[in-house]
Amino acid sequence: MNKIKKNKLWLTVVGFGIVIVIILSLILLNQNKAKPESETISFQSSVKASSSSQKNRDEENQKKYAEKAEKMKGHVFGIGTKAQFTNWNKQQFIEWAHQYSLLNEENKHNASTNFGTTTTISNDSLDTSALDEVAKSVISNDFKSISYFETVKDFNKAYPTVNPDDIKK
């Protein structure tokens, strides 16, 4: 009887020991799963899927924008980072550039124009570079540097990610 009690005690201690070892093993396993190294693969696959999805959306948008641009009429002139429709054609830009280049220095400082848009560009009393650069580019037939496009389609080719509906009228 004494031997059975000792064995029960021994079996109980061993049983508790096994349960504790199992619990500690499970805790350690959970900690290993929570390590950044184990999450990296999952994160990378998530980023790839998101990137692929965004790329597909961008391509679809570019196709839509190209279709819209094909149907739209007008000339586009870029002022700073904004694109605007202009009622000027290339010939009007060339005529303006030649007239501007004939101005004396004093008149150049007070010059301003809107290039057929709703925004006016002016030289100030100290700096004539705003209009000088446009005139030089037009005279040298470099319309790309002043962001002038004869058609919305040409604008879309240069900026395929810009929605043509966002061009200011």
PDB file of C-alpha atoms in Angstrom:
ATOM      1  CA  MET A   1       0.000   0.000   0.000  1.00  0.00           C
ATOM      2  CA  ASN A   2       2.853   2.267   0.865  1.00  0.00           C
ATOM      3  CA  LYS A   3       4.487   1.415  -2.426  1.00  0.00           C
ATOM      4  CA  ILE A   4       1.311   2.302  -4.344  1.00  0.00           C
ATOM      5  CA  LYS A   5       1.109   5.704  -2.612  1.00  0.00           C
ATOM      6  CA  LYS A   6       4.740   6.421  -3.474  1.00  0.00           C
ATOM      7  CA  ASN A   7       4.116   5.403  -7.098  1.00  0.00           C
ATOM      8  CA  LYS A   8       0.988   7.598  -7.257  1.00  0.00           C
ATOM      9  CA  LEU A   9       2.962  10.525  -5.974  1.00  0.00           C
ATOM     10  CA  TRP A  10       5.735   9.791  -8.427  1.00  0.00           C
ATOM     11  CA  LEU A  11       3.245   9.423 -11.332  1.00  0.00           C
ATOM     12  CA  THR A  12       1.520  12.690 -10.347  1.00  0.00           C
ATOM     13  CA  VAL A  13       4.844  14.596 -10.337  1.00  0.00           C
ATOM     14  CA  VAL A  14       5.843  13.092 -13.689  1.00  0.00           C
ATOM     15  CA  GLY A  15       2.370  13.873 -15.090  1.00  0.00           C
ATOM     16  CA  PHE A  16       2.561  17.500 -13.984  1.00  0.00           C
ATOM     17  CA  GLY A  17       6.084  17.727 -15.398  1.00  0.00           C
ATOM     18  CA  ILE A  18       4.915  16.464 -18.790  1.00  0.00           C
ATOM     19  CA  VAL A  19       1.989  18.929 -18.830  1.00  0.00           C
ATOM     20  CA  ILE A  20       4.325  21.824 -17.936  1.00  0.00           C
ATOM     21  CA  VAL A  21       6.814  20.799 -20.674  1.00  0.00           C
ATOM     22  CA  ILE A  22       3.970  20.641 -23.226  1.00  0.00           C
ATOM     23  CA  ILE A  23       2.671  24.090 -22.193  1.00  0.00           C
ATOM     24  CA  LEU A  24       6.162  25.620 -22.390  1.00  0.00           C
ATOM     25  CA  SER A  25       6.710  24.006 -25.805  1.00  0.00           C
ATOM     26  CA  LEU A  26       3.448  25.516 -27.090  1.00  0.00           C
ATOM     27  CA  ILE A  27       4.396  28.951 -25.766  1.00  0.00           C
ATOM     28  CA  LEU A  28       7.808  28.714 -27.430  1.00  0.00           C
ATOM     29  CA  LEU A  29       6.199  27.594 -30.709  1.00  0.00           C
ATOM     30  CA  ASN A  30       3.835  30.599 -30.643  1.00  0.00           C
ATOM     31  CA  GLN A  31       6.738  32.959 -30.025  1.00  0.00           C
ATOM     32  CA  ASN A  32       8.603  31.528 -33.001  1.00  0.00           C
ATOM     33  CA  LYS A  33       5.559  32.071 -35.201  1.00  0.00           C
ATOM     34  CA  ALA A  34       5.341  35.696 -34.047  1.00  0.00           C
ATOM     35  CA  LYS A  35       8.948  36.478 -35.050  1.00  0.00           C
ATOM     36  CA  PRO A  36       9.363  38.939 -37.932  1.00  0.00           C
ATOM     37  CA  GLU A  37      11.307  36.341 -39.932  1.00  0.00           C
ATOM     38  CA  SER A  38       8.283  34.092 -40.058  1.00  0.00           C
ATOM     39  CA  GLU A  39       6.026  37.016 -41.060  1.00  0.00           C
ATOM     40  CA  THR A  40       8.368  38.207 -43.816  1.00  0.00           C
ATOM     41  CA  ILE A  41       7.226  35.638 -46.356  1.00  0.00           C
ATOM     42  CA  SER A  42       3.594  36.451 -45.723  1.00  0.00           C
ATOM     43  CA  PHE A  43       4.296  40.178 -45.879  1.00  0.00           C
ATOM     44  CA  GLN A  44       6.273  39.858 -49.110  1.00  0.00           C
ATOM     45  CA  SER A  45       3.519  37.895 -50.815  1.00  0.00           C
ATOM     46  CA  SER A  46       0.986  40.486 -49.649  1.00  0.00           C
ATOM     47  CA  VAL A  47       3.104  43.333 -51.035  1.00  0.00           C
ATOM     48  CA  LYS A  48       3.523  41.515 -54.363  1.00  0.00           C
ATOM     49  CA  ALA A  49      -0.212  40.951 -54.660  1.00  0.00           C
ATOM     50  CA  SER A  50      -0.948  44.585 -53.808  1.00  0.00           C
ATOM     51  CA  SER A  51       1.693  45.853 -56.226  1.00  0.00           C
ATOM     52  CA  SER A  52       0.369  43.644 -58.993  1.00  0.00           C
ATOM     53  CA  SER A  53      -3.160  44.836 -58.340  1.00  0.00           C
ATOM     54  CA  GLN A  54      -2.072  48.504 -58.400  1.00  0.00           C
ATOM     55  CA  LYS A  55      -0.133  47.972 -61.617  1.00  0.00           C
ATOM     56  CA  ASN A  56      -3.208  46.425 -63.253  1.00  0.00           C
ATOM     57  CA  ARG A  57      -5.358  49.350 -62.099  1.00  0.00           C
ATOM     58  CA  ASP A  58      -2.804  51.848 -63.431  1.00  0.00           C
ATOM     59  CA  GLU A  59      -2.724  50.105 -66.801  1.00  0.00           C
ATOM     60  CA  GLU A  60      -6.525  50.102 -66.979  1.00  0.00           C
ATOM     61  CA  ASN A  61      -6.620  53.806 -66.082  1.00  0.00           C
ATOM     62  CA  GLN A  62      -4.031  54.618 -68.733  1.00  0.00           C
ATOM     63  CA  LYS A  63      -6.147  52.827 -71.351  1.00  0.00           C
ATOM     64  CA  LYS A  64      -9.239  54.777 -70.242  1.00  0.00           C
ATOM     65  CA  TYR A  65      -7.311  58.060 -70.291  1.00  0.00           C
ATOM     66  CA  ALA A  66      -5.996  57.313 -73.792  1.00  0.00           C
ATOM     67  CA  GLU A  67      -9.536  56.636 -75.016  1.00  0.00           C
ATOM     68  CA  LYS A  68     -10.785  59.887 -73.454  1.00  0.00           C
ATOM     69  CA  ALA A  69      -7.875  61.868 -74.897  1.00  0.00           C
ATOM     70  CA  GLU A  70      -8.573  60.438 -78.349  1.00  0.00           C
ATOM     71  CA  LYS A  71     -12.081  61.912 -78.264  1.00  0.00           C
ATOM     72  CA  MET A  72     -11.188  65.306 -76.763  1.00  0.00           C
ATOM     73  CA  LYS A  73     -10.395  68.350 -78.857  1.00  0.00           C
ATOM     74  CA  GLY A  74      -8.258  71.346 -78.036  1.00  0.00           C
ATOM     75  CA  HIS A  75      -4.709  72.509 -77.420  1.00  0.00           C
ATOM     76  CA  VAL A  76      -3.032  71.972 -74.036  1.00  0.00           C
ATOM     77  CA  PHE A  77      -0.516  74.280 -72.378  1.00  0.00           C
ATOM     78  CA  GLY A  78       1.287  73.399 -69.165  1.00  0.00           C
ATOM     79  CA  ILE A  79       1.687  76.198 -66.673  1.00  0.00           C
ATOM     80  CA  GLY A  80       3.904  75.023 -63.850  1.00  0.00           C
ATOM     81  CA  THR A  81       2.511  71.670 -62.777  1.00  0.00           C
ATOM     82  CA  LYS A  82      -0.999  72.438 -64.082  1.00  0.00           C
ATOM     83  CA  ALA A  83      -2.195  71.662 -67.569  1.00  0.00           C
ATOM     84  CA  GLN A  84      -4.778  73.977 -69.108  1.00  0.00           C
ATOM     85  CA  PHE A  85      -6.645  74.132 -72.360  1.00  0.00           C
ATOM     86  CA  THR A  86      -5.522  77.033 -74.499  1.00  0.00           C
ATOM     87  CA  ASN A  87      -7.214  78.615 -77.479  1.00  0.00           C
ATOM     88  CA  TRP A  88      -3.815  79.460 -78.988  1.00  0.00           C
ATOM     89  CA  ASN A  89      -2.335  77.357 -81.757  1.00  0.00           C
ATOM     90  CA  LYS A  90       1.360  77.021 -82.591  1.00  0.00           C
ATOM     91  CA  GLN A  91       1.286  79.960 -84.981  1.00  0.00           C
ATOM     92  CA  GLN A  92      -0.111  82.269 -82.297  1.00  0.00           C
ATOM     93  CA  PHE A  93       2.686  81.212 -79.911  1.00  0.00           C
ATOM     94  CA  ILE A  94       5.254  81.920 -82.637  1.00  0.00           C
ATOM     95  CA  GLU A  95       3.754  85.354 -83.371  1.00  0.00           C
ATOM     96  CA  TRP A  96       3.708  86.212 -79.664  1.00  0.00           C
ATOM     97  CA  ALA A  97       7.348  85.098 -79.251  1.00  0.00           C
ATOM     98  CA  HIS A  98       8.497  87.264 -82.156  1.00  0.00           C
ATOM     99  CA  GLN A  99       6.580  90.294 -80.850  1.00  0.00           C
ATOM    100  CA  TYR A 100       7.960  89.709 -77.343  1.00  0.00           C
ATOM    101  CA  SER A 101      11.532  89.430 -78.625  1.00  0.00           C
ATOM    102  CA  LEU A 102      11.155  92.840 -80.298  1.00  0.00           C
ATOM    103  CA  LEU A 103      10.253  94.549 -77.007  1.00  0.00           C
ATOM    104  CA  ASN A 104      12.865  96.723 -75.336  1.00  0.00           C
ATOM    105  CA  GLU A 105      14.144  95.718 -71.910  1.00  0.00           C
ATOM    106  CA  GLU A 106      11.855  98.117 -70.013  1.00  0.00           C
ATOM    107  CA  ASN A 107       8.735  96.809 -71.741  1.00  0.00           C
ATOM    108  CA  LYS A 108       9.820  93.201 -71.132  1.00  0.00           C
ATOM    109  CA  HIS A 109       9.839  93.880 -67.379  1.00  0.00           C
ATOM    110  CA  ASN A 110       6.174  94.929 -67.538  1.00  0.00           C
ATOM    111  CA  ALA A 111       5.057  92.258 -70.004  1.00  0.00           C
ATOM    112  CA  SER A 112       2.381  89.704 -69.240  1.00  0.00           C
ATOM    113  CA  THR A 113       0.221  87.263 -71.190  1.00  0.00           C
ATOM    114  CA  ASN A 114      -2.194  84.425 -70.588  1.00  0.00           C
ATOM    115  CA  PHE A 115      -1.225  82.267 -73.593  1.00  0.00           C
ATOM    116  CA  GLY A 116      -4.931  81.746 -74.300  1.00  0.00           C
ATOM    117  CA  THR A 117      -5.615  80.270 -70.846  1.00  0.00           C
ATOM    118  CA  THR A 118      -7.280  81.552 -67.690  1.00  0.00           C
ATOM    119  CA  THR A 119      -3.915  82.064 -65.968  1.00  0.00           C
ATOM    120  CA  THR A 120      -1.795  85.150 -66.596  1.00  0.00           C
ATOM    121  CA  ILE A 121       1.986  84.941 -66.523  1.00  0.00           C
ATOM    122  CA  SER A 122       3.874  88.171 -65.875  1.00  0.00           C
ATOM    123  CA  ASN A 123       7.447  89.287 -65.649  1.00  0.00           C
ATOM    124  CA  ASP A 124       8.262  91.387 -62.621  1.00  0.00           C
ATOM    125  CA  SER A 125      10.302  94.542 -62.368  1.00  0.00           C
ATOM    126  CA  LEU A 126      13.504  92.639 -61.527  1.00  0.00           C
ATOM    127  CA  ASP A 127      13.148  89.396 -63.461  1.00  0.00           C
ATOM    128  CA  THR A 128      12.078  88.753 -67.041  1.00  0.00           C
ATOM    129  CA  SER A 129      12.870  85.043 -67.048  1.00  0.00           C
ATOM    130  CA  ALA A 130       9.221  83.908 -66.838  1.00  0.00           C
ATOM    131  CA  LEU A 131       8.356  85.013 -70.354  1.00  0.00           C
ATOM    132  CA  ASP A 132      11.925  85.065 -71.743  1.00  0.00           C
ATOM    133  CA  GLU A 133      12.214  81.288 -71.393  1.00  0.00           C
ATOM    134  CA  VAL A 134       8.885  80.695 -73.144  1.00  0.00           C
ATOM    135  CA  ALA A 135       9.817  83.038 -75.994  1.00  0.00           C
ATOM    136  CA  LYS A 136      13.250  81.431 -76.468  1.00  0.00           C
ATOM    137  CA  SER A 137      11.728  77.954 -76.534  1.00  0.00           C
ATOM    138  CA  VAL A 138       9.042  78.940 -79.033  1.00  0.00           C
ATOM    139  CA  ILE A 139      11.527  80.688 -81.327  1.00  0.00           C
ATOM    140  CA  SER A 140      13.755  77.591 -81.267  1.00  0.00           C
ATOM    141  CA  ASN A 141      10.639  75.468 -82.045  1.00  0.00           C
ATOM    142  CA  ASP A 142      10.968  73.610 -78.721  1.00  0.00           C
ATOM    143  CA  PHE A 143       7.330  73.365 -77.713  1.00  0.00           C
ATOM    144  CA  LYS A 144       7.935  70.369 -75.418  1.00  0.00           C
ATOM    145  CA  SER A 145       9.948  72.444 -72.959  1.00  0.00           C
ATOM    146  CA  ILE A 146       7.020  74.840 -72.488  1.00  0.00           C
ATOM    147  CA  SER A 147       4.555  71.907 -72.321  1.00  0.00           C
ATOM    148  CA  TYR A 148       2.474  72.958 -75.322  1.00  0.00           C
ATOM    149  CA  PHE A 149       0.594  70.154 -77.066  1.00  0.00           C
ATOM    150  CA  GLU A 150      -1.440  70.613 -80.230  1.00  0.00           C
ATOM    151  CA  THR A 151      -3.868  67.866 -79.216  1.00  0.00           C
ATOM    152  CA  VAL A 152      -5.062  66.231 -76.027  1.00  0.00           C
ATOM    153  CA  LYS A 153      -3.847  62.958 -77.532  1.00  0.00           C
ATOM    154  CA  ASP A 154      -0.284  64.355 -77.690  1.00  0.00           C
ATOM    155  CA  PHE A 155      -0.596  65.500 -74.084  1.00  0.00           C
ATOM    156  CA  ASN A 156      -1.750  62.013 -73.087  1.00  0.00           C
ATOM    157  CA  LYS A 157       1.256  60.437 -74.801  1.00  0.00           C
ATOM    158  CA  ALA A 158       3.584  62.631 -72.745  1.00  0.00           C
ATOM    159  CA  TYR A 159       1.607  62.182 -69.501  1.00  0.00           C
ATOM    160  CA  PRO A 160      -0.283  58.852 -69.711  1.00  0.00           C
ATOM    161  CA  THR A 161      -1.092  58.758 -65.996  1.00  0.00           C
ATOM    162  CA  VAL A 162      -2.928  62.106 -66.000  1.00  0.00           C
ATOM    163  CA  ASN A 163      -6.671  62.005 -66.463  1.00  0.00           C
ATOM    164  CA  PRO A 164      -7.553  64.311 -69.398  1.00  0.00           C
ATOM    165  CA  ASP A 165     -10.684  65.366 -67.488  1.00  0.00           C
ATOM    166  CA  ASP A 166      -8.358  67.052 -64.981  1.00  0.00           C
ATOM    167  CA  ILE A 167      -7.077  69.520 -67.565  1.00  0.00           C
ATOM    168  CA  LYS A 168      -8.308  72.939 -66.485  1.00  0.00           C
ATOM    169  CA  LYS A 169     -10.623  74.633 -68.930  1.00  0.00           C
TER     170      LYS A 169
END
